[in-house]
Amino acid sequence: MGYARACSVALVGVEGVVVEVQADLEPGVAAFTLVGLPDKSLIESRDRVRAAVTNSGAEWPQKKLTVGLSPASVPKSGSGFDLAVACAVLGAAEWLDPAAIADVVMIGELGLDGRVRPVRGVLPAVLAAAEAGYQQVVVPEQTAGEAALVPGVSVLGVRSLRQLIAVLCDEPVPDEPADDQGRPDAMLAGLMVPGTGLGAGLAPASVRGEGHTPDLADVAGQPRPRKALEVAAAGGHHLLLSGPPGAGKTMLAERLPAVLPPLTRQESLEVTAVHSVAGILPPGEPLVSRAPYCAPHHSATMQSLVGGGNGMPRPGAVSLAHRGVLFLDEAPEFSGKALDALRQPLESGHVVVARAAGVVRLPARFLMLLAANPCPCGRHTLTGAGCECPPSVVRRYQARLSGPLLDRVDLRVEVEPVDRADLLKQGGRGEPTAVVAARVREARARAAERLAGTPWTTNSEVPGHALRTRLLAAPGALAAAERDLERGLLTARGLDRVLRVAWTVADLRGAPRPEARDVAVALELRTGIQRGAPMEAGAL
């Protein structure tokens, strides 16, 4: 009887579970049995592994073979177990030393000719292996850079099963011919899910090569929305832009990711792990360093927004926008069920998806930006524009954004139509993105210094209790907000969010704590009631 084991990783959401792949050979009729809750693609690995081992120059054992995936209670899916299954079988057949593969984590899909093909989710898989104490990982050559992002792990990138057998047997490593140049690499096809990527609203149109790099200087006029965009980026506050078509709501939204500061190392690893599992990580870019931007179509379902699908849930738009921007254009056109599903992630920073196959916790700390028209035709707020929508239709259209959802939006700004003077003005129309981004970085640095030693990094994450007990505003600064609370213009949650925005406004102007003017700006940005607060560029 022969026995050997290797290790691989099963992904549950964006978290990994180390799986022990055990191979057992017994005398009897030649058969291959795979146990341990495998899915359809994993069951098919029996034929892939057999062909790959034979075409790699090794002999397939003609005995009763049983391969077990432990723990057996964890569902396993995907083709990333092929490499570990092949090595465990070769170890049981004594082609490989069982001791040499016992503590090695192997991730990769095998082709029938023995080539090792890349799979999605390599980064979270290697992170799980490192947390479990494993120090040696074997991955496909194309994803070695992604696996090398995890510190303290020795990564070996292989191109074929023949190369791995040679390394484990301490023999000369054969050279594998590279694919012909001048055509797409078919080996990278497994990293991308069809229908996703840059063409699915995961980057502004101008970033996708369809135009020049977006800059805030391109936006004509709009001092108040521009300032709201700066405050939202500095504090991570959610923003609603409401106005007629053509006023510039989408232009402002596409320029928000460039205003946000670059991701920290930990944030980059979080975002890269989600994108790797979702199959949208661009080949050749193992680490995401900029804030992601996700703009789903208004026909998106609830499952596509918060996560779901058949079998084990997959990340949705809120997770793809983790540490970045989720832009919902034509927000009232989204289904009410999909919009209300965003309420829990907006508060907690994560989403818990419960399905029959299991419960998955996905990260979802994003900056939400909503764009809405005032009515179905969009001309309700324009003077003399000929809006023919009855008042009942306007009320129903605006009510599609529910009160509980809007209560979680910190900034609500009306985008006025651009007049001729602003649109045709020659020269600079406003501050460029670089200037605004520099102020945002300085404000984020002040907030990070103030919140050092706490689990929060931005003002939008600070709970209300800490705002009222530890981070106090100047004496008398909250008088106007308290009056609005008594009049019913603000809820208790709304008062907390006004305080958070006031802290961000104070950070933008370099003040040690919010004063009455900062609270006035926060109230005006939230309620829309004019309070005489300065809103022009640089006034804060």
XYZ file of C-alpha atoms in Angstrom:
540
model
C 0.000 0.000 0.000
C 1.284 3.482 -0.906
C 0.272 6.723 0.763
C 1.299 10.365 0.291
C -0.162 13.788 0.913
C 0.217 17.299 -0.401
C -1.583 20.549 0.389
C -3.736 22.991 -1.531
C -6.218 25.752 -0.638
C -10.016 25.940 -0.979
C -11.474 29.436 -1.297
C -14.642 30.333 0.593
C -15.491 33.812 -0.607
C -12.189 35.718 -0.352
C -10.876 33.605 2.521
C -8.868 30.423 2.114
C -8.883 27.088 3.941
C -5.827 24.842 3.666
C -6.858 21.426 2.315
C -4.806 18.268 2.722
C -4.821 16.210 -0.478
C -4.292 12.556 0.473
C -3.606 9.775 -2.044
C -3.878 6.089 -1.189
C -2.948 3.148 -3.447
C -4.233 -0.362 -2.767
C -4.134 -3.613 -4.748
C -7.219 -4.157 -6.844
C -8.928 -3.177 -10.050
C -7.541 0.091 -11.408
C -9.910 2.901 -10.421
C -9.723 6.558 -9.431
C -12.044 7.765 -6.667
C -12.123 11.408 -5.540
C -13.869 12.207 -2.243
C -14.245 15.282 -0.037
C -17.139 17.429 -1.386
C -15.677 18.215 -4.840
C -17.672 20.158 -7.415
C -18.063 19.283 -11.087
C -14.832 20.934 -12.255
C -12.906 19.215 -9.473
C -14.385 15.790 -10.263
C -13.196 16.226 -13.845
C -9.637 16.628 -12.541
C -9.346 12.833 -12.524
C -9.049 12.757 -16.308
C -6.881 15.894 -16.474
C -4.424 14.613 -13.886
C -4.153 11.162 -15.440
C -3.375 12.578 -18.889
C -0.967 15.191 -17.486
C 1.004 12.613 -15.490
C 1.259 10.262 -18.472
C 2.334 13.024 -20.869
C 4.938 14.254 -18.375
C 6.934 11.053 -18.614
C 5.685 9.408 -15.391
C 3.815 6.120 -15.148
C 0.229 6.144 -13.932
C -0.263 3.519 -11.169
C -2.536 0.676 -12.233
C -4.045 0.130 -8.799
C -7.082 1.171 -6.830
C -6.509 4.883 -6.181
C -8.423 6.961 -3.644
C -7.805 10.701 -3.308
C -9.323 12.409 -0.284
C -9.658 16.161 0.294
C -9.560 16.960 4.012
C -11.379 18.559 5.770
C -14.208 16.811 3.978
C -16.875 19.156 5.347
C -15.555 22.191 3.393
C -16.922 22.516 -0.175
C -14.153 22.507 -2.791
C -14.501 24.054 -6.210
C -12.344 24.974 -9.142
C -9.404 23.385 -10.895
C -6.650 24.700 -8.626
C -6.277 21.314 -6.887
C -4.886 19.534 -9.988
C -1.230 20.108 -9.141
C -1.587 18.866 -5.566
C -3.574 15.796 -6.676
C -0.938 14.878 -9.265
C 1.955 15.182 -6.797
C 0.097 13.223 -4.107
C -0.551 10.392 -6.591
C 3.093 10.375 -7.713
C 4.183 10.361 -4.084
C 1.961 7.371 -3.316
C 3.383 5.606 -6.401
C 6.924 6.387 -5.136
C 7.824 8.511 -8.144
C 8.310 11.351 -5.644
C 9.512 11.331 -2.057
C 6.374 11.675 0.100
C 8.318 13.654 2.698
C 9.324 16.257 0.083
C 5.732 17.200 -0.749
C 4.044 16.754 2.638
C 4.366 20.410 3.707
C 4.242 22.101 0.303
C 1.128 24.017 -0.776
C 0.438 23.539 -4.493
C -2.009 25.613 -6.519
C -2.577 25.251 -10.241
C -4.576 23.640 -13.035
C -3.054 20.982 -15.257
C -3.475 20.763 -19.000
C -3.604 17.413 -20.719
C -0.016 17.911 -21.925
C 1.256 18.606 -18.408
C 1.392 22.394 -18.585
C 0.457 24.233 -15.403
C -2.256 26.787 -16.072
C -2.961 29.770 -13.792
C -6.114 29.985 -11.679
C -7.938 32.807 -9.933
C -7.541 33.607 -6.247
C -3.823 32.882 -5.869
C -3.183 35.794 -3.483
C -5.880 34.919 -0.896
C -4.864 31.254 -1.193
C -1.216 32.031 -0.412
C -2.289 34.353 2.407
C -4.280 31.492 3.948
C -1.290 29.161 3.592
C 1.010 31.671 5.292
C -1.439 32.173 8.158
C -1.593 28.375 8.606
C 2.210 28.246 8.969
C 3.248 26.911 5.563
C 6.420 28.376 4.107
C 6.697 26.739 0.664
C 4.202 27.344 -2.161
C 4.166 26.137 -5.755
C 2.084 28.181 -8.198
C 1.877 28.631 -11.988
C 4.626 30.780 -13.424
C 2.176 33.482 -14.569
C 0.932 34.102 -10.999
C 4.278 33.887 -9.189
C 4.415 37.679 -8.869
C 0.992 37.720 -7.219
C 2.007 34.983 -4.758
C 5.292 36.742 -3.964
C 3.348 39.652 -2.425
C 2.913 37.560 0.733
C 5.938 37.964 3.031
C 7.616 34.995 4.662
C 6.669 32.484 1.945
C 9.030 30.835 -0.536
C 7.316 30.820 -3.949
C 8.214 28.499 -6.814
C 6.667 29.306 -10.199
C 6.534 26.358 -12.595
C 5.485 26.136 -16.217
C 4.805 22.393 -16.361
C 4.466 19.287 -14.220
C 7.745 18.013 -15.703
C 9.578 20.994 -14.208
C 8.044 20.415 -10.770
C 8.940 16.705 -10.820
C 12.531 17.618 -11.716
C 12.759 20.139 -8.863
C 11.354 17.675 -6.314
C 13.671 14.885 -7.529
C 16.706 17.223 -7.550
C 17.256 16.700 -11.272
C 18.054 19.210 -14.029
C 14.978 21.307 -14.774
C 13.891 20.933 -18.414
C 13.246 24.002 -20.519
C 9.668 24.481 -21.599
C 9.132 26.350 -24.889
C 7.271 29.606 -24.545
C 4.186 30.369 -26.598
C 4.625 32.064 -29.948
C 4.826 35.823 -29.733
C 2.332 38.073 -31.431
C -0.847 36.383 -30.240
C -2.722 36.364 -26.934
C -1.388 34.031 -24.273
C -3.960 31.260 -23.940
C -2.512 30.364 -20.546
C -3.880 33.615 -19.092
C -7.467 32.865 -20.096
C -8.212 31.245 -16.737
C -7.461 34.440 -14.853
C -10.263 36.479 -16.388
C -13.973 35.760 -16.121
C -15.740 36.412 -19.451
C -17.851 39.553 -19.318
C -15.863 41.220 -16.544
C -12.826 43.461 -16.412
C -12.425 46.980 -17.693
C -15.347 46.652 -20.061
C -17.796 45.995 -17.240
C -17.688 49.404 -15.583
C -14.662 48.782 -13.369
C -12.858 51.920 -14.535
C -13.932 55.308 -15.924
C -14.319 55.352 -19.692
C -11.393 57.756 -20.086
C -9.134 55.464 -18.064
C -10.002 52.509 -20.317
C -8.206 54.176 -23.206
C -11.369 55.741 -24.662
C -10.166 59.305 -24.082
C -7.659 61.451 -22.222
C -6.955 61.142 -18.518
C -9.866 62.685 -16.573
C -9.100 65.911 -14.753
C -11.238 68.140 -12.569
C -10.116 71.112 -14.642
C -12.343 69.759 -17.431
C -15.467 70.403 -15.334
C -16.952 73.803 -16.122
C -18.264 75.732 -13.130
C -19.980 73.659 -10.412
C -18.122 75.042 -7.347
C -20.454 73.392 -4.840
C -20.358 69.849 -6.340
C -16.582 70.138 -6.749
C -16.203 71.031 -3.082
C -18.545 68.196 -2.099
C -16.372 65.825 -4.161
C -13.279 67.027 -2.287
C -14.929 66.592 1.113
C -16.163 63.121 0.141
C -12.661 62.043 -0.912
C -10.989 63.515 2.172
C -13.268 61.806 4.681
C -14.674 58.821 2.784
C -18.219 60.225 2.891
C -21.052 59.014 0.656
C -22.355 61.550 -1.854
C -25.592 62.129 -3.796
C -25.511 64.357 -6.884
C -28.962 65.381 -8.064
C -29.609 67.478 -11.120
C -30.837 67.584 -14.725
C -29.176 65.611 -17.528
C -26.031 67.148 -18.954
C -25.089 69.055 -15.815
C -21.887 67.052 -15.276
C -22.776 64.421 -12.668
C -21.029 61.572 -14.485
C -18.005 63.749 -15.272
C -17.568 64.512 -11.588
C -17.962 60.853 -10.625
C -15.333 59.654 -13.104
C -12.825 62.110 -11.651
C -13.297 61.041 -8.040
C -10.921 57.994 -8.109
C -8.011 60.215 -9.161
C -8.657 62.507 -6.184
C -8.485 59.646 -3.686
C -5.027 58.934 -2.204
C -3.111 55.795 -3.253
C -3.902 52.626 -1.350
C -1.730 51.566 1.543
C 0.047 48.210 1.443
C -2.637 46.504 3.524
C -5.453 48.053 1.493
C -3.743 47.003 -1.754
C -3.568 43.400 -0.557
C -7.270 43.460 0.385
C -8.321 44.863 -2.995
C -6.015 42.552 -4.946
C -7.383 39.510 -3.109
C -10.981 40.408 -4.014
C -10.143 41.149 -7.653
C -8.130 37.939 -7.935
C -11.052 35.835 -6.702
C -13.480 37.691 -8.983
C -11.255 37.144 -12.028
C -10.745 40.812 -12.907
C -7.091 41.207 -11.902
C -5.266 42.417 -15.044
C -2.487 40.008 -16.106
C 0.936 41.450 -15.412
C -0.339 43.697 -12.598
C -0.172 41.550 -9.458
C -0.878 44.425 -7.038
C -3.689 46.999 -7.247
C -2.298 50.314 -6.000
C -5.063 52.748 -6.985
C -8.572 53.003 -5.616
C -10.939 50.849 -7.723
C -13.945 52.293 -9.502
C -17.049 50.211 -10.147
C -20.074 51.554 -12.039
C -22.697 48.827 -12.549
C -25.600 49.352 -14.951
C -28.942 50.339 -13.436
C -30.397 46.983 -14.504
C -28.051 45.156 -12.105
C -29.685 42.631 -9.782
C -29.290 42.484 -6.035
C -26.972 39.464 -6.356
C -24.671 41.306 -8.748
C -24.468 44.264 -6.346
C -23.932 42.591 -2.976
C -22.685 39.168 -4.127
C -24.229 35.781 -4.751
C -24.679 33.390 -7.637
C -25.037 29.640 -7.948
C -23.219 27.543 -5.380
C -20.754 29.405 -3.185
C -21.407 33.191 -3.351
C -19.049 35.304 -5.454
C -18.069 38.952 -4.820
C -20.503 41.589 -6.056
C -20.059 45.219 -7.066
C -19.805 46.425 -3.452
C -16.817 44.110 -2.918
C -15.213 44.982 -6.253
C -15.384 48.636 -5.126
C -13.759 47.840 -1.751
C -11.467 50.749 -0.740
C -12.657 52.615 -3.817
C -15.724 54.178 -5.441
C -19.104 52.581 -6.188
C -20.883 54.846 -8.686
C -24.603 54.245 -9.212
C -25.625 56.355 -12.187
C -29.365 56.855 -12.638
C -29.790 55.613 -9.059
C -33.632 55.798 -9.017
C -33.684 53.358 -11.952
C -32.126 50.609 -9.810
C -34.584 48.216 -8.216
C -35.635 49.123 -4.685
C -34.620 45.689 -3.460
C -31.083 46.141 -4.807
C -30.693 49.639 -3.348
C -31.974 48.672 0.097
C -29.503 45.779 0.155
C -26.748 48.389 0.322
C -27.858 49.691 3.703
C -25.982 47.121 5.820
C -22.653 47.338 3.909
C -22.749 51.131 4.145
C -22.736 50.888 7.945
C -20.609 47.800 8.634
C -18.031 47.872 5.830
C -18.680 44.243 4.890
C -21.484 42.114 3.480
C -22.587 38.708 4.720
C -24.148 36.558 1.984
C -26.055 33.484 3.209
C -26.807 30.748 0.712
C -27.573 27.044 0.915
C -23.956 26.261 0.003
C -22.626 28.336 2.903
C -22.272 31.756 4.482
C -19.596 34.092 3.115
C -18.314 37.369 4.583
C -17.003 39.719 1.890
C -15.249 43.089 2.422
C -17.267 46.093 1.263
C -15.888 49.370 2.633
C -16.471 51.697 -0.292
C -17.359 55.302 -1.063
C -20.809 55.369 -2.641
C -21.640 58.070 -5.172
C -25.234 58.331 -6.380
C -26.382 60.330 -9.395
C -30.082 61.025 -9.880
C -32.364 63.100 -12.074
C -35.163 65.090 -10.394
C -37.872 63.334 -12.432
C -38.210 60.763 -15.251
C -37.686 63.381 -17.952
C -35.001 65.207 -15.943
C -36.380 68.729 -16.512
C -38.356 69.187 -13.307
C -35.971 71.722 -11.731
C -35.359 73.693 -14.936
C -37.243 76.934 -15.460
C -39.185 76.978 -18.726
C -37.859 73.551 -19.792
C -41.311 72.061 -20.322
C -41.398 69.246 -17.765
C -44.668 67.348 -18.276
C -44.288 64.887 -15.377
C -47.297 65.051 -13.012
C -46.491 65.783 -9.361
C -47.460 62.243 -8.368
C -44.975 60.806 -10.880
C -42.211 63.091 -9.585
C -42.924 62.033 -5.993
C -42.884 58.335 -6.879
C -39.654 58.741 -8.851
C -37.857 60.541 -6.029
C -39.214 58.065 -3.465
C -37.322 55.226 -5.160
C -34.359 56.320 -3.058
C -35.702 55.292 0.336
C -35.354 57.399 3.447
C -33.163 54.874 5.331
C -30.758 54.764 2.377
C -30.561 58.550 2.044
C -30.049 58.863 5.798
C -26.751 57.011 5.284
C -25.604 59.499 2.628
C -23.514 62.247 4.205
C -23.535 64.783 1.359
C -26.491 65.710 -0.869
C -25.735 68.339 -3.486
C -27.822 69.849 -6.260
C -25.929 70.063 -9.561
C -27.159 73.133 -11.410
C -27.092 73.390 -15.225
C -23.910 74.940 -16.572
C -24.482 78.468 -17.870
C -22.952 79.901 -21.016
C -20.355 81.966 -19.162
C -18.845 78.919 -17.455
C -19.119 76.635 -20.467
C -17.475 78.985 -22.993
C -14.974 80.600 -20.648
C -11.440 80.374 -22.025
C -8.474 79.297 -19.921
C -8.600 77.427 -16.631
C -12.058 76.465 -15.502
C -11.128 75.236 -12.072
C -8.471 73.595 -9.992
C -6.853 70.525 -11.563
C -7.014 67.116 -9.976
C -3.417 67.292 -8.711
C -4.123 70.358 -6.557
C -7.293 68.911 -5.052
C -5.664 65.518 -4.499
C -2.810 67.167 -2.586
C -5.284 68.800 -0.184
C -7.094 65.486 0.205
C -3.843 63.707 1.100
C -3.012 66.366 3.703
C -6.489 66.077 5.241
C -6.221 62.275 5.328
C -2.824 62.576 7.035
C -4.281 64.837 9.745
C -7.151 62.413 10.321
C -4.779 59.428 10.453
C -2.579 61.193 13.001
C -5.601 62.027 15.163
C -7.017 58.513 14.914
C -3.696 56.734 15.534
C -4.117 53.875 17.978
C -7.790 53.372 17.050
C -9.344 50.895 14.581
C -10.468 53.804 12.365
C -8.522 55.485 9.568
C -10.994 58.014 8.099
C -13.578 60.319 9.626
C -16.460 58.405 8.060
C -15.557 55.318 10.125
C -15.599 57.009 13.546
C -18.711 55.973 15.541
C -21.013 58.579 17.035
C -20.148 57.692 20.624
C -16.482 58.572 20.036
C -17.490 61.833 18.344
C -19.533 62.893 21.361
C -17.136 61.745 24.095
C -13.558 61.779 22.767
C -13.394 63.911 19.618
C -15.204 67.035 20.760
C -15.949 70.053 18.594
C -15.354 73.659 19.710
C -17.765 74.996 22.367
C -21.018 76.137 20.787
C -20.109 74.787 17.345
C -23.036 72.346 17.309
C -25.773 74.859 18.109
C -27.136 74.923 14.540
C -27.035 71.130 14.250
C -28.852 70.713 17.563
C -31.597 73.049 16.374
C -32.019 71.016 13.193
C -32.246 67.847 15.287
C -35.029 69.357 17.416
C -36.909 70.509 14.312
C -36.756 67.053 12.736
C -34.443 68.042 9.886
C -31.807 65.628 11.222
C -32.020 62.163 12.742
C -29.632 60.914 15.407
C -27.658 59.146 12.678
C -27.753 62.325 10.620
C -26.275 64.349 13.493
C -23.384 61.893 13.782
C -22.747 62.150 10.055
C -22.794 65.954 10.214
C -20.127 65.743 12.919
C -17.985 63.461 10.757
C -18.251 65.821 7.783
C -17.420 68.781 10.045
C -14.227 67.031 11.144
C -13.306 66.509 7.476
C -13.951 70.165 6.665
C -11.748 71.148 9.611
C -9.001 68.814 8.359
C -9.157 70.380 4.895
C -8.536 73.852 6.283
C -5.958 72.669 8.834
C -7.990 73.426 11.986
C -7.403 71.341 15.143
C -11.142 70.772 15.683
C -14.442 71.747 14.058
C -15.867 75.198 14.653
C -19.264 76.696 13.890
C -18.259 77.474 10.285
C -17.263 73.850 9.696
C -20.568 72.587 11.069
C -22.393 75.110 8.847
C -20.633 73.725 5.765
C -21.500 70.168 6.811
C -25.164 71.072 7.389
C -25.422 72.861 4.059
C -23.884 69.903 2.209
C -26.285 67.489 3.895
C -29.585 69.382 4.019
C -29.176 71.638 0.985
C -30.386 74.651 3.007
C -28.284 77.725 2.271
C -26.394 78.855 5.385
C -23.894 81.283 3.871
C -20.982 78.851 4.127
C -18.079 79.439 1.691
C -18.036 76.805 -1.049
C -15.692 78.180 -3.693
C -12.485 76.318 -4.525
C -9.905 76.534 -1.756
C -12.243 78.398 0.602
C -12.187 75.608 3.168
